Coordinates of C-alpha atoms in Angstrom, one line a residue:
Chain W
M1 CA 46.3 -8.8 -22.8
A2 CA 45.8 -10.6 -26.2
V3 CA 42.6 -10.7 -28.1
I4 CA 41.6 -14.1 -29.4
T5 CA 38.8 -15.6 -31.6
V6 CA 36.1 -18.0 -30.4
A7 CA 37.8 -20.9 -32.2
E8 CA 41.1 -20.0 -30.5
A9 CA 39.4 -19.9 -27.1
A10 CA 37.8 -23.3 -27.8
R11 CA 41.3 -24.7 -28.7
W12 CA 42.9 -23.1 -25.6
L13 CA 40.3 -24.7 -23.3
K14 CA 40.5 -28.1 -24.9
E15 CA 44.3 -28.2 -24.4
R16 CA 44.0 -27.5 -20.6
D17 CA 42.2 -28.9 -17.5
V18 CA 40.9 -28.1 -14.0
F19 CA 39.0 -24.9 -14.5
L20 CA 37.3 -22.4 -12.2
I21 CA 34.7 -20.2 -13.9
L22 CA 33.9 -16.7 -12.6
T23 CA 30.6 -14.8 -12.9
H24 CA 29.9 -11.1 -12.3
K25 CA 28.5 -9.1 -9.4
R26 CA 24.7 -9.0 -9.2
P27 CA 24.7 -12.1 -11.5
D28 CA 22.0 -12.4 -14.2
G29 CA 20.9 -15.2 -16.4
D30 CA 23.6 -14.5 -19.0
T31 CA 26.6 -14.8 -16.7
L32 CA 25.2 -17.7 -14.7
G33 CA 23.8 -19.5 -17.8
C34 CA 27.1 -19.2 -19.7
A35 CA 29.1 -20.3 -16.7
A36 CA 26.9 -23.4 -16.1
A37 CA 26.9 -24.3 -19.9
L38 CA 30.7 -23.9 -20.1
C39 CA 31.2 -26.0 -17.0
L40 CA 29.0 -28.8 -18.2
A41 CA 30.5 -28.7 -21.7
L42 CA 34.1 -28.9 -20.3
R43 CA 33.0 -31.9 -18.2
K44 CA 31.7 -33.6 -21.3
L45 CA 35.2 -33.2 -22.7
G46 CA 36.3 -35.2 -19.7
K47 CA 37.7 -32.2 -17.8
T48 CA 37.3 -30.9 -14.2
A49 CA 35.4 -27.7 -14.1
W50 CA 33.5 -25.7 -11.4
L51 CA 31.8 -22.4 -11.0
L52 CA 33.0 -20.1 -8.2
P53 CA 29.8 -19.8 -6.1
N54 CA 28.3 -16.3 -6.4
E55 CA 26.8 -15.2 -3.1
E56 CA 24.4 -12.8 -4.9
A57 CA 22.8 -15.4 -7.2
T58 CA 19.0 -15.4 -6.5
S59 CA 16.9 -18.5 -6.1
L60 CA 15.5 -17.9 -9.6
F61 CA 18.7 -19.3 -11.0
A62 CA 19.1 -22.2 -8.6
P63 CA 17.8 -24.9 -11.0
Y64 CA 20.7 -24.2 -13.4
L65 CA 23.4 -24.3 -10.8
E66 CA 22.8 -27.8 -9.4
G67 CA 26.0 -29.8 -9.2
V68 CA 28.3 -27.1 -10.8
L69 CA 29.3 -25.0 -7.7
A70 CA 32.9 -25.5 -6.6
P71 CA 33.5 -27.1 -3.2
A72 CA 35.4 -24.9 -0.8
D73 CA 38.6 -27.0 -1.1
F74 CA 38.8 -26.9 -4.9
T75 CA 42.1 -25.7 -6.3
P76 CA 41.9 -24.7 -9.9
A77 CA 44.7 -24.7 -12.5
H78 CA 43.0 -22.1 -14.8
I79 CA 40.6 -19.2 -14.2
V80 CA 38.1 -18.3 -16.8
S81 CA 35.4 -15.5 -16.6
V82 CA 32.2 -15.2 -18.6
D83 CA 30.1 -12.1 -19.3
I84 CA 32.4 -9.9 -17.1
A85 CA 33.5 -6.6 -18.6
S86 CA 36.0 -5.5 -15.9
E87 CA 37.6 -6.6 -12.7
G88 CA 35.5 -3.9 -10.9
L89 CA 32.5 -6.2 -11.6
F90 CA 34.0 -9.2 -9.7
P91 CA 31.8 -10.3 -6.8
D92 CA 33.6 -10.2 -3.4
R93 CA 34.4 -13.9 -3.5
A94 CA 36.2 -13.4 -6.8
L95 CA 38.5 -10.6 -5.6
P96 CA 41.4 -13.0 -4.9
Y97 CA 41.4 -13.8 -8.7
K98 CA 42.1 -10.2 -9.8
G99 CA 44.9 -10.2 -12.3
K100 CA 44.7 -14.0 -12.5
V101 CA 42.0 -14.6 -15.1
E102 CA 43.6 -16.3 -18.1
L103 CA 40.6 -16.3 -20.5
A104 CA 37.7 -13.8 -20.4
I105 CA 34.7 -14.5 -22.7
D106 CA 32.4 -11.5 -23.0
H107 CA 30.0 -9.5 -25.2
H108 CA 30.2 -6.0 -23.5
P109 CA 31.4 -3.2 -25.7
S110 CA 32.9 -1.7 -22.5
N111 CA 35.1 -4.8 -21.9
E112 CA 38.4 -3.7 -20.5
G113 CA 40.5 -6.6 -21.7
F114 CA 41.6 -7.4 -18.1
A115 CA 42.5 -11.1 -18.8
A116 CA 45.6 -12.6 -20.4
L117 CA 43.4 -13.8 -23.3
N118 CA 40.2 -11.9 -24.2
C119 CA 37.5 -13.3 -26.4
V120 CA 35.0 -10.5 -26.9
E121 CA 32.2 -10.2 -29.5
A122 CA 30.4 -7.0 -28.8
D123 CA 27.8 -7.4 -31.5
K124 CA 26.2 -10.3 -29.6
A125 CA 23.0 -9.6 -27.6
A126 CA 24.0 -12.2 -25.1
C127 CA 27.3 -13.8 -24.1
G128 CA 25.4 -17.0 -24.5
E129 CA 25.6 -16.6 -28.2
I130 CA 29.4 -16.7 -28.0
L131 CA 29.4 -19.7 -25.7
Y132 CA 27.1 -21.5 -28.2
T133 CA 29.7 -21.0 -31.0
L134 CA 32.5 -21.9 -28.7
I135 CA 30.9 -25.2 -27.5
T136 CA 29.8 -26.3 -30.9
Q137 CA 33.5 -26.2 -31.9
W138 CA 33.7 -29.3 -29.7
F139 CA 30.4 -31.1 -30.3
P140 CA 26.7 -30.3 -31.1
V141 CA 25.0 -28.9 -28.0
T142 CA 23.1 -31.4 -25.8
A143 CA 19.9 -30.5 -23.9
E144 CA 21.9 -30.3 -20.7
V145 CA 24.2 -27.6 -22.1
A146 CA 21.4 -26.0 -24.2
L147 CA 19.1 -25.2 -21.2
P148 CA 21.5 -22.8 -19.4
L149 CA 22.4 -21.2 -22.8
Y150 CA 18.8 -20.6 -23.5
V151 CA 18.5 -18.9 -20.1
A152 CA 21.5 -16.8 -21.1
L153 CA 20.0 -15.7 -24.4
S154 CA 16.4 -15.2 -23.2
T155 CA 17.2 -13.2 -20.1
D156 CA 19.6 -10.9 -21.7
T157 CA 17.1 -10.0 -24.4
G158 CA 13.9 -9.9 -22.3
C159 CA 12.8 -13.0 -24.2
F160 CA 13.8 -11.6 -27.6
V161 CA 12.0 -8.3 -27.1
Y162 CA 14.9 -5.8 -26.5
S163 CA 16.5 -4.0 -29.4
N164 CA 19.8 -6.0 -28.9
T165 CA 18.0 -9.1 -30.3
S166 CA 19.6 -10.0 -33.7
P167 CA 18.9 -12.7 -36.3
N168 CA 21.8 -14.6 -34.7
T169 CA 20.0 -14.6 -31.4
H170 CA 17.0 -16.2 -33.0
R171 CA 19.1 -18.7 -34.9
V172 CA 20.9 -19.9 -31.8
A173 CA 17.6 -20.1 -29.9
A174 CA 16.3 -22.4 -32.6
E175 CA 19.3 -24.6 -32.4
L176 CA 19.0 -24.8 -28.6
M177 CA 15.3 -25.6 -28.7
D178 CA 16.1 -28.4 -31.2
T179 CA 17.7 -30.3 -28.4
G180 CA 14.3 -30.7 -26.8
I181 CA 14.7 -28.3 -23.8
D182 CA 11.6 -27.0 -22.0
A183 CA 11.9 -23.4 -23.2
A184 CA 8.3 -22.8 -22.2
W185 CA 9.2 -23.6 -18.6
V186 CA 12.1 -21.2 -18.6
N187 CA 9.9 -18.5 -20.2
K188 CA 7.1 -19.0 -17.6
R189 CA 9.7 -18.8 -14.8
H190 CA 11.5 -15.7 -15.9
F191 CA 9.1 -13.7 -18.0
R192 CA 5.5 -14.7 -17.1
T193 CA 5.8 -14.8 -13.3
K194 CA 5.7 -11.8 -10.9
S195 CA 5.7 -11.8 -7.1
Y196 CA 2.6 -10.5 -5.3
T197 CA 4.9 -7.9 -3.6
R198 CA 6.3 -6.7 -7.0
L199 CA 2.8 -6.2 -8.3
R200 CA 1.8 -4.4 -5.2
V201 CA 4.8 -2.0 -5.6
E202 CA 3.8 -1.5 -9.3
A203 CA 0.2 -0.7 -8.2
R204 CA 1.5 1.8 -5.6
I205 CA 3.6 3.5 -8.3
M206 CA 0.5 3.9 -10.5
E207 CA -1.6 5.3 -7.6
T208 CA 1.0 7.9 -6.8
L209 CA 2.4 8.6 -10.4
E210 CA 2.7 12.2 -11.4
L211 CA 2.4 13.2 -15.0
R212 CA 4.0 16.5 -16.0
D213 CA 4.6 18.3 -19.3
E214 CA 1.2 17.4 -20.7
G215 CA 1.7 13.7 -19.9
Q216 CA 5.2 13.4 -21.6
T217 CA 7.1 13.2 -18.3
A218 CA 6.2 10.7 -15.6
L219 CA 7.5 10.9 -12.0
A220 CA 7.2 7.7 -10.0
A221 CA 8.4 7.2 -6.5
I222 CA 9.0 4.3 -4.2
T223 CA 9.4 5.4 -0.6
L224 CA 10.9 3.7 2.4
A225 CA 7.4 3.5 3.8
D226 CA 6.2 1.7 0.7
M227 CA 9.1 -0.8 0.9
A228 CA 8.3 -1.4 4.6
E229 CA 4.5 -1.7 4.0
F230 CA 5.0 -4.4 1.3
R231 CA 8.1 -6.0 3.0
A232 CA 9.7 -5.6 -0.4
T233 CA 13.2 -6.8 -1.0
E234 CA 15.7 -5.5 -3.6
E235 CA 14.7 -8.5 -5.8
D236 CA 11.1 -7.3 -5.7
V237 CA 12.0 -3.9 -7.2
E238 CA 14.7 -5.0 -9.6
D239 CA 14.7 -3.1 -12.9
I240 CA 11.5 -1.2 -11.6
A241 CA 12.5 1.8 -13.9
A242 CA 11.3 -0.4 -16.9
F243 CA 7.8 -0.4 -15.4
V244 CA 7.3 3.3 -15.8
G245 CA 9.2 3.3 -19.1
Q246 CA 6.4 1.3 -20.7
L247 CA 3.8 4.0 -20.2
E248 CA 2.3 4.9 -23.5
G249 CA 2.8 8.6 -24.5
V250 CA 5.5 9.1 -21.9
H251 CA 8.8 10.4 -23.3
T252 CA 10.7 10.8 -20.1
A253 CA 10.2 8.3 -17.2
V254 CA 11.8 9.1 -13.8
T255 CA 11.7 6.5 -11.1
I256 CA 12.8 7.7 -7.6
R257 CA 13.9 5.3 -5.0
E258 CA 14.1 6.7 -1.4
L259 CA 17.2 4.8 -0.2
K260 CA 17.3 6.3 3.3
P261 CA 15.8 9.5 4.8
G262 CA 17.3 12.3 2.9
E263 CA 18.8 10.2 0.1
C264 CA 17.1 9.3 -3.2
K265 CA 18.4 7.3 -6.2
L266 CA 16.9 8.4 -9.5
S267 CA 16.6 6.4 -12.7
V268 CA 15.8 8.4 -15.9
R269 CA 14.6 6.8 -19.1
T270 CA 14.2 8.9 -22.2
M271 CA 13.4 8.8 -25.9
A272 CA 15.5 10.3 -28.7
D273 CA 14.2 13.8 -27.9
L274 CA 16.2 14.1 -24.6
D275 CA 19.6 12.9 -23.5
A276 CA 19.2 11.2 -20.1
S277 CA 23.0 11.3 -19.4
K278 CA 23.0 15.1 -19.8
V279 CA 20.1 15.4 -17.4
C280 CA 21.7 13.2 -14.8
A281 CA 25.1 14.8 -15.3
L282 CA 23.6 18.0 -14.0
L283 CA 22.9 16.2 -10.7
G284 CA 26.3 14.4 -10.5
G285 CA 25.2 11.2 -12.2
G286 CA 25.5 9.7 -15.7
G287 CA 24.9 6.7 -17.9
H288 CA 23.6 6.4 -21.5
A289 CA 21.5 8.7 -23.7
A290 CA 18.4 6.6 -23.2
A291 CA 18.9 5.4 -19.6
S292 CA 20.9 7.2 -16.8
G293 CA 20.9 7.6 -13.1
C294 CA 21.9 10.0 -10.3
T295 CA 21.5 10.5 -6.6
V296 CA 19.8 13.4 -4.9
M297 CA 20.5 14.2 -1.2
G298 CA 17.0 15.2 -0.1
S299 CA 13.4 14.0 0.2
V300 CA 11.3 12.5 -2.6
A301 CA 9.8 16.0 -3.1
D302 CA 13.3 17.5 -3.4
A303 CA 14.3 14.8 -5.9
K304 CA 11.2 15.7 -8.0
T305 CA 12.0 19.4 -8.0
A306 CA 15.7 18.7 -8.8
I307 CA 15.1 16.4 -11.7
M308 CA 12.3 18.5 -13.2
A309 CA 14.7 21.5 -13.1
A310 CA 17.5 19.4 -14.7
I311 CA 15.1 18.2 -17.5
R312 CA 14.0 21.7 -18.3
M313 CA 17.6 23.0 -18.4
V314 CA 18.7 20.3 -20.8
R315 CA 15.5 20.8 -22.9
S316 CA 16.1 24.6 -23.1
E317 CA 19.7 24.0 -24.3
G318 CA 18.6 21.5 -27.0
Chain O
M1 CA -13.1 -29.3 -49.4
A2 CA -9.7 -30.5 -50.5
V3 CA -6.5 -30.3 -48.4
I4 CA -3.5 -28.8 -50.1
T5 CA 0.2 -28.3 -49.3
V6 CA 1.8 -24.9 -49.0
A7 CA 3.7 -25.4 -52.3
E8 CA 0.3 -26.2 -54.0
A9 CA -1.3 -23.1 -52.5
A10 CA 1.6 -21.0 -53.8
R11 CA 1.2 -22.5 -57.3
W12 CA -2.6 -22.0 -57.2
L13 CA -2.2 -18.3 -56.3
K14 CA 0.5 -17.8 -58.9
E15 CA -1.8 -19.1 -61.6
R16 CA -4.7 -16.7 -60.8
D17 CA -5.3 -12.9 -60.3
V18 CA -7.5 -10.3 -58.6
F19 CA -7.7 -11.5 -55.0
L20 CA -9.6 -10.4 -51.9
I21 CA -8.1 -11.5 -48.6
L22 CA -10.3 -12.1 -45.5
T23 CA -9.2 -11.7 -41.8
H24 CA -11.0 -13.0 -38.7
K25 CA -13.4 -11.4 -36.2
R26 CA -11.6 -9.4 -33.5
P27 CA -8.5 -9.4 -35.7
D28 CA -5.1 -9.9 -34.1
G29 CA -1.5 -9.4 -35.4
D30 CA -1.4 -12.8 -37.0
T31 CA -4.5 -12.5 -39.2
L32 CA -3.8 -8.9 -40.2
G33 CA 0.0 -9.4 -40.6
C34 CA -0.6 -12.5 -42.8
A35 CA -3.2 -10.7 -44.9
A36 CA -0.9 -7.6 -45.4
A37 CA 2.1 -9.8 -46.3
L38 CA 0.2 -12.0 -48.7
C39 CA -1.4 -8.9 -50.4
L40 CA 2.0 -7.2 -50.8
A41 CA 3.7 -10.4 -52.1
L42 CA 0.9 -11.0 -54.6
R43 CA 1.3 -7.5 -55.9
K44 CA 5.1 -8.1 -56.2
L45 CA 4.0 -10.9 -58.6
G46 CA 2.2 -8.3 -60.6
K47 CA -1.3 -9.2 -59.4
T48 CA -4.2 -7.2 -58.0
A49 CA -4.8 -7.9 -54.3
W50 CA -6.6 -6.2 -51.5
L51 CA -7.7 -6.9 -47.9
L52 CA -11.3 -6.8 -47.0
P53 CA -11.4 -3.9 -44.4
N54 CA -12.0 -5.3 -40.9
E55 CA -14.1 -2.9 -38.9
E56 CA -12.7 -4.3 -35.6
A57 CA -9.0 -3.7 -36.4
T58 CA -7.5 -1.4 -33.7
S59 CA -5.2 1.5 -34.3
L60 CA -2.3 -0.6 -33.1
F61 CA -2.3 -2.3 -36.4
A62 CA -2.9 0.7 -38.7
P63 CA 0.8 1.1 -39.8
Y64 CA 0.7 -2.4 -41.4
L65 CA -2.6 -1.7 -43.3
E66 CA -1.6 1.4 -45.2
G67 CA -2.4 1.0 -48.9
V68 CA -3.8 -2.6 -48.7
L69 CA -7.5 -2.0 -47.8
A70 CA -9.8 -2.7 -50.6
P71 CA -11.8 0.2 -52.0
A72 CA -15.6 -0.1 -51.7
D73 CA -16.0 -0.8 -55.5
F74 CA -13.4 -3.6 -55.7
T75 CA -14.8 -6.8 -57.4
P76 CA -12.6 -9.7 -56.7
A77 CA -12.2 -12.8 -58.8
H78 CA -10.9 -15.0 -56.0
I79 CA -11.5 -15.1 -52.2
V80 CA -8.7 -16.2 -49.9
S81 CA -8.7 -16.3 -46.0
V82 CA -5.8 -16.2 -43.6
D83 CA -5.8 -17.4 -40.0
I84 CA -9.6 -18.2 -40.0
A85 CA -10.6 -21.5 -38.5
S86 CA -14.3 -21.4 -39.4
E87 CA -16.9 -19.3 -41.1
G88 CA -18.3 -18.5 -37.7
L89 CA -15.2 -16.3 -37.2
F90 CA -16.0 -14.1 -40.2
P91 CA -16.4 -10.4 -39.3
D92 CA -19.8 -9.0 -40.3
R93 CA -18.4 -7.5 -43.5
A94 CA -17.1 -10.9 -44.6
L95 CA -20.5 -12.6 -44.1
P96 CA -21.4 -12.3 -47.9
Y97 CA -18.4 -14.5 -48.6
K98 CA -19.6 -17.5 -46.7
G99 CA -19.3 -20.5 -48.9
K100 CA -17.2 -18.6 -51.4
V101 CA -13.7 -18.8 -50.0
E102 CA -11.6 -20.7 -52.5
L103 CA -8.3 -21.0 -50.5
A104 CA -8.0 -20.9 -46.7
I105 CA -4.5 -20.7 -45.1
D106 CA -4.6 -21.4 -41.4
H107 CA -2.7 -22.9 -38.4
H108 CA -5.6 -23.6 -36.0
P109 CA -6.0 -27.3 -34.9
S110 CA -9.8 -26.6 -34.9
N111 CA -9.9 -25.5 -38.6
E112 CA -13.1 -26.7 -40.1
G113 CA -12.0 -27.0 -43.7
F114 CA -14.7 -24.5 -44.8
A115 CA -12.9 -23.5 -48.1
A116 CA -12.7 -25.3 -51.4
L117 CA -8.9 -25.6 -50.8
N118 CA -7.6 -25.8 -47.3
C119 CA -3.9 -25.3 -46.5
V120 CA -3.6 -26.0 -42.8
E121 CA -0.4 -26.6 -40.7
A122 CA -1.6 -27.0 -37.1
D123 CA 2.0 -27.4 -35.7
K124 CA 2.8 -23.8 -36.5
A125 CA 2.7 -21.2 -33.6
A126 CA 1.6 -18.5 -36.1
C127 CA -0.1 -18.5 -39.4
G128 CA 2.7 -16.2 -40.4
E129 CA 5.1 -19.1 -40.4
I130 CA 3.0 -20.8 -43.1
L131 CA 2.9 -17.5 -45.1
Y132 CA 6.6 -17.2 -44.9
T133 CA 7.1 -20.7 -46.5
L134 CA 4.4 -19.9 -49.1
I135 CA 5.8 -16.5 -50.2
T136 CA 9.4 -17.9 -50.3
Q137 CA 8.2 -20.3 -53.0
W138 CA 8.0 -17.2 -55.2
F139 CA 11.0 -15.0 -54.1
P140 CA 13.1 -14.3 -51.0
V141 CA 11.1 -12.1 -48.6
T142 CA 11.7 -8.3 -48.9
A143 CA 11.6 -6.0 -45.9
E144 CA 8.1 -4.8 -47.0
V145 CA 6.7 -8.3 -46.7
A146 CA 8.8 -9.3 -43.7
L147 CA 7.5 -6.5 -41.4
P148 CA 3.9 -7.7 -41.3
L149 CA 5.1 -11.3 -41.1
Y150 CA 7.2 -10.4 -38.1
V151 CA 4.1 -8.8 -36.5
A152 CA 2.2 -12.1 -37.2
L153 CA 4.9 -14.3 -35.6
S154 CA 5.7 -12.0 -32.6
T155 CA 2.1 -11.2 -31.6
D156 CA 0.9 -14.8 -31.8
T157 CA 3.7 -16.0 -29.5
G158 CA 3.7 -13.0 -27.0
C159 CA 7.1 -12.2 -28.6
F160 CA 8.5 -15.8 -28.5
V161 CA 7.4 -16.3 -24.9
Y162 CA 4.4 -18.6 -25.1
S163 CA 4.7 -22.4 -25.2
N164 CA 3.6 -22.5 -28.9
T165 CA 7.0 -21.0 -29.9
S166 CA 9.0 -23.6 -31.8
P167 CA 12.5 -23.7 -33.3
N168 CA 10.8 -22.9 -36.7
T169 CA 9.3 -19.8 -35.2
H170 CA 12.8 -18.6 -34.2
R171 CA 14.3 -19.6 -37.6
V172 CA 11.6 -17.7 -39.5
A173 CA 12.1 -14.6 -37.2
A174 CA 15.8 -14.7 -38.0
E175 CA 15.1 -14.8 -41.8
L176 CA 12.6 -11.9 -41.5
M177 CA 15.1 -9.8 -39.4
D178 CA 17.8 -10.4 -42.0
T179 CA 15.8 -8.1 -44.4
G180 CA 16.6 -5.2 -42.1
I181 CA 13.1 -4.6 -40.6
D182 CA 12.9 -2.6 -37.4
A183 CA 11.8 -5.5 -35.2
A184 CA 12.7 -3.4 -32.1
W185 CA 10.1 -0.8 -33.1
V186 CA 7.4 -3.5 -33.5
N187 CA 8.4 -5.0 -30.1
K188 CA 8.3 -1.7 -28.4
R189 CA 4.9 -1.0 -29.9
H190 CA 3.2 -4.3 -29.1
F191 CA 5.0 -5.7 -26.1
R192 CA 6.7 -2.8 -24.2
T193 CA 3.9 -0.2 -24.2
K194 CA 0.9 -0.1 -21.9
S195 CA -1.7 2.6 -21.7
Y196 CA -2.0 4.7 -18.5
T197 CA -5.6 3.4 -18.2
R198 CA -4.5 -0.2 -18.5
L199 CA -2.0 0.2 -15.8
R200 CA -4.5 1.9 -13.6
V201 CA -6.9 -1.0 -14.0
E202 CA -4.1 -3.5 -13.2
A203 CA -3.3 -1.4 -10.1
R204 CA -6.9 -1.5 -9.0
I205 CA -6.9 -5.3 -9.5
M206 CA -4.0 -5.6 -7.1
E207 CA -5.6 -3.3 -4.5
T208 CA -8.7 -5.4 -4.4
L209 CA -7.3 -8.9 -5.1
E210 CA -8.4 -11.7 -2.8
L211 CA -6.2 -14.6 -2.1
R212 CA -7.9 -17.9 -1.0
D213 CA -6.8 -21.4 -0.4
E214 CA -3.5 -20.2 1.3
G215 CA -2.6 -18.0 -1.6
Q216 CA -3.1 -20.7 -4.3
T217 CA -6.4 -19.2 -5.6
A218 CA -6.6 -15.5 -6.6
L219 CA -9.9 -13.7 -7.2
A220 CA -9.7 -10.5 -9.2
A221 CA -12.6 -8.2 -10.1
I222 CA -13.1 -5.3 -12.5
T223 CA -16.4 -3.6 -11.7
L224 CA -18.5 -1.3 -13.8
A225 CA -17.5 1.5 -11.4
D226 CA -13.8 0.8 -12.1
M227 CA -14.4 0.9 -15.8
A228 CA -16.2 4.2 -15.5
E229 CA -13.7 5.7 -13.1
F230 CA -10.8 5.0 -15.4
R231 CA -12.9 5.6 -18.6
A232 CA -11.5 2.2 -19.7
T233 CA -12.4 0.7 -23.1
E234 CA -12.5 -2.9 -24.1
E235 CA -9.0 -2.5 -25.6
D236 CA -7.7 -1.4 -22.2
V237 CA -8.8 -4.6 -20.5
E238 CA -8.0 -7.0 -23.4
D239 CA -6.6 -10.3 -22.2
I240 CA -6.7 -8.9 -18.6
A241 CA -6.9 -12.5 -17.3
A242 CA -3.3 -13.0 -18.2
F243 CA -2.4 -10.3 -15.6
V244 CA -3.6 -12.3 -12.7
G245 CA -2.3 -15.5 -14.2
Q246 CA 1.3 -14.3 -13.8
L247 CA 1.0 -14.1 -10.0
E248 CA 3.8 -16.2 -8.4
G249 CA 2.4 -19.1 -6.3
V250 CA -1.1 -18.8 -7.6
H251 CA -2.4 -22.0 -9.2
T252 CA -5.9 -20.9 -10.0
A253 CA -6.5 -17.3 -11.2
V254 CA -10.1 -16.0 -11.5
T255 CA -10.8 -12.7 -13.2
I256 CA -14.3 -11.4 -12.9
R257 CA -15.6 -8.7 -15.2
E258 CA -18.9 -7.1 -14.2
L259 CA -20.5 -6.6 -17.7
K260 CA -23.7 -5.0 -16.4
P261 CA -25.5 -4.9 -13.1
G262 CA -26.3 -8.5 -12.2
E263 CA -24.1 -10.1 -14.9
C264 CA -20.5 -11.1 -14.6
K265 CA -18.1 -12.8 -17.0
L266 CA -15.5 -15.0 -15.4
S267 CA -12.2 -16.1 -16.8
V268 CA -10.4 -19.0 -15.1
R269 CA -6.8 -19.9 -15.6
T270 CA -5.4 -23.0 -13.9
M271 CA -2.3 -25.1 -13.7
A272 CA -2.2 -28.9 -14.2
D273 CA -3.7 -29.5 -10.8
L274 CA -7.2 -28.4 -11.8
D275 CA -9.2 -28.6 -15.0
A276 CA -10.6 -25.1 -15.7
S277 CA -13.1 -26.4 -18.2
K278 CA -14.7 -28.7 -15.6
V279 CA -14.9 -25.8 -13.2
C280 CA -16.6 -23.5 -15.8
A281 CA -18.9 -26.3 -17.0
L282 CA -20.5 -26.4 -13.6
L283 CA -21.5 -22.8 -14.2
G284 CA -22.6 -23.4 -17.8
G285 CA -19.3 -22.3 -19.5
G286 CA -16.4 -24.1 -21.0
G287 CA -13.0 -23.9 -22.8
H288 CA -9.7 -25.5 -22.3
A289 CA -8.1 -27.3 -19.3
A290 CA -5.8 -24.4 -18.6
A291 CA -8.1 -21.5 -19.6
S292 CA -11.9 -21.4 -19.5
G293 CA -14.7 -19.0 -19.1
C294 CA -18.3 -18.7 -17.9
T295 CA -21.0 -16.2 -17.0
V296 CA -22.7 -15.8 -13.6
M297 CA -26.0 -13.9 -13.4
G298 CA -25.4 -12.0 -10.2
S299 CA -23.1 -9.5 -8.5
V300 CA -19.3 -9.7 -8.2
A301 CA -19.8 -11.1 -4.7
D302 CA -22.2 -13.8 -6.1
A303 CA -19.7 -14.6 -8.8
K304 CA -17.0 -15.1 -6.2
T305 CA -19.2 -17.4 -4.2
A306 CA -20.2 -19.4 -7.2
I307 CA -16.7 -19.9 -8.7
M308 CA -15.2 -20.9 -5.3
A309 CA -18.0 -23.5 -4.8
A310 CA -17.3 -24.8 -8.4
I311 CA -13.6 -25.0 -7.8
R312 CA -14.1 -26.9 -4.5
M313 CA -16.5 -29.3 -6.2
V314 CA -14.1 -30.1 -9.0
R315 CA -11.2 -30.4 -6.5
S316 CA -13.1 -32.8 -4.3
E317 CA -13.9 -35.0 -7.3
G318 CA -10.3 -35.1 -8.4

């Protein structure tokens, strides 16, 4: 359970061979981009490296995973994980590797140090920033390696818009773009394209949105009937809470997903004037001060009543 | 009508005093941000500098304009313009300064060289990148100067998402953020906030959207009735063509605005498979290959018929 620096991690990798790289459950651009970049960089060093195929990787990331997914008969000598904070976040296929990860590279403050060697820089917006520093210990990044690293950086920062974006994020992005990668194509694909179904769901949310507390609290709902009507998948409603969160003048944005009859999942986003984790704790949930979640056993109407009561209770305490 | 370098422009400004800075018609974050940054930097050099108030500047930019708008009785010795490509883009209040601009700083490829001295770098995504280089000839940027420059860079690139974003854009953003500015606040304000009215308009577009050509052509319309129902202003529907343009699988996105009964303004966005300027030229309009516009004297239904006929005509020629 040792902690090592990026330079030490680079040396450790360079001295070994035959790697399997793990990504996390519900994989995003950071974990997949880091894994692909590390795999390609290790191969450039003349080594054998593969990614453990992640069954939950969506088609959005397919272009970055060509030629890097391990064949079924691959036997690795060393297991490395990228962007994984704990073994609880292993996808099913990675469960056999619990307790066997030798090197974990990560940027989550919540990293549990589950590997033999842990290289964690929690001040980085994306794990891709760490991988950039690591790979450049070996050689200047090539376009092939830079593309998945750009995907890692841009997707974890909403294309440099989230508050985690730092000067270092921009500096690494500049270095990656210097290699001639088509960043505009990545941006169009990940940030300037929405499915028809997603936009229909967003439109339905606006049609049925309820504003309370003189417009400061917004209650949005996506019912089972909505999901069925639009034939929406989980991918279509991913991070849908952010949609309501962008409403001007709204301080508290509640998004209710009816998961099955009598069960609703709530996502609560708040500004500094209200602690979302306290609100959700009252309903058995939790999370962060600005973004939390909870489950209400009841109808959408029940969920609205429950969350409004919880909001009022926390407000009256503050 | 001389062309000068950024270093020469910096020297020219340093040798003079008492400046009025002009911004362009329908001002955006780049022109206003550059003007505010230049004004504050000139003052830091001990000079008198003011912005000509721009009557079309929206409240979104008010925080960056505090204390820099010229009083009515100000008499300048030198007129400078930022981010203005031609005198045709002067706002009404700047019309008296036609033929009197001594130094124009701009990044538009279409710049007409209307000033006595023209400092134009057309490879820059934002004019703010040029101003950064110029101001750093005098001193390292301070947070006060960096904030409006960050607004300039981020707004002209859609927060580093548009294809004009270059490695230099990211490098300058990093330098600006190093001063400690609250970039997250700017990003939230400009890129993560939408008005309720805007979102209602977008929802209406999705409810009434027509897909043609097996989903490759999208026809969206905003009627006078819609605008009245939502009490929408021009600000609420600004750049609304981009909304339809993000639809996955759509190659040609047409957004129709009913301006008055019997008159519609059309905005056409296309991919490489169709030249939007040729389509719009058939209806008396024009623009760029990927984004053009035209006016149809008729109802929304007439506009749909006309644009579909024009699209088919250009397609059959190609």
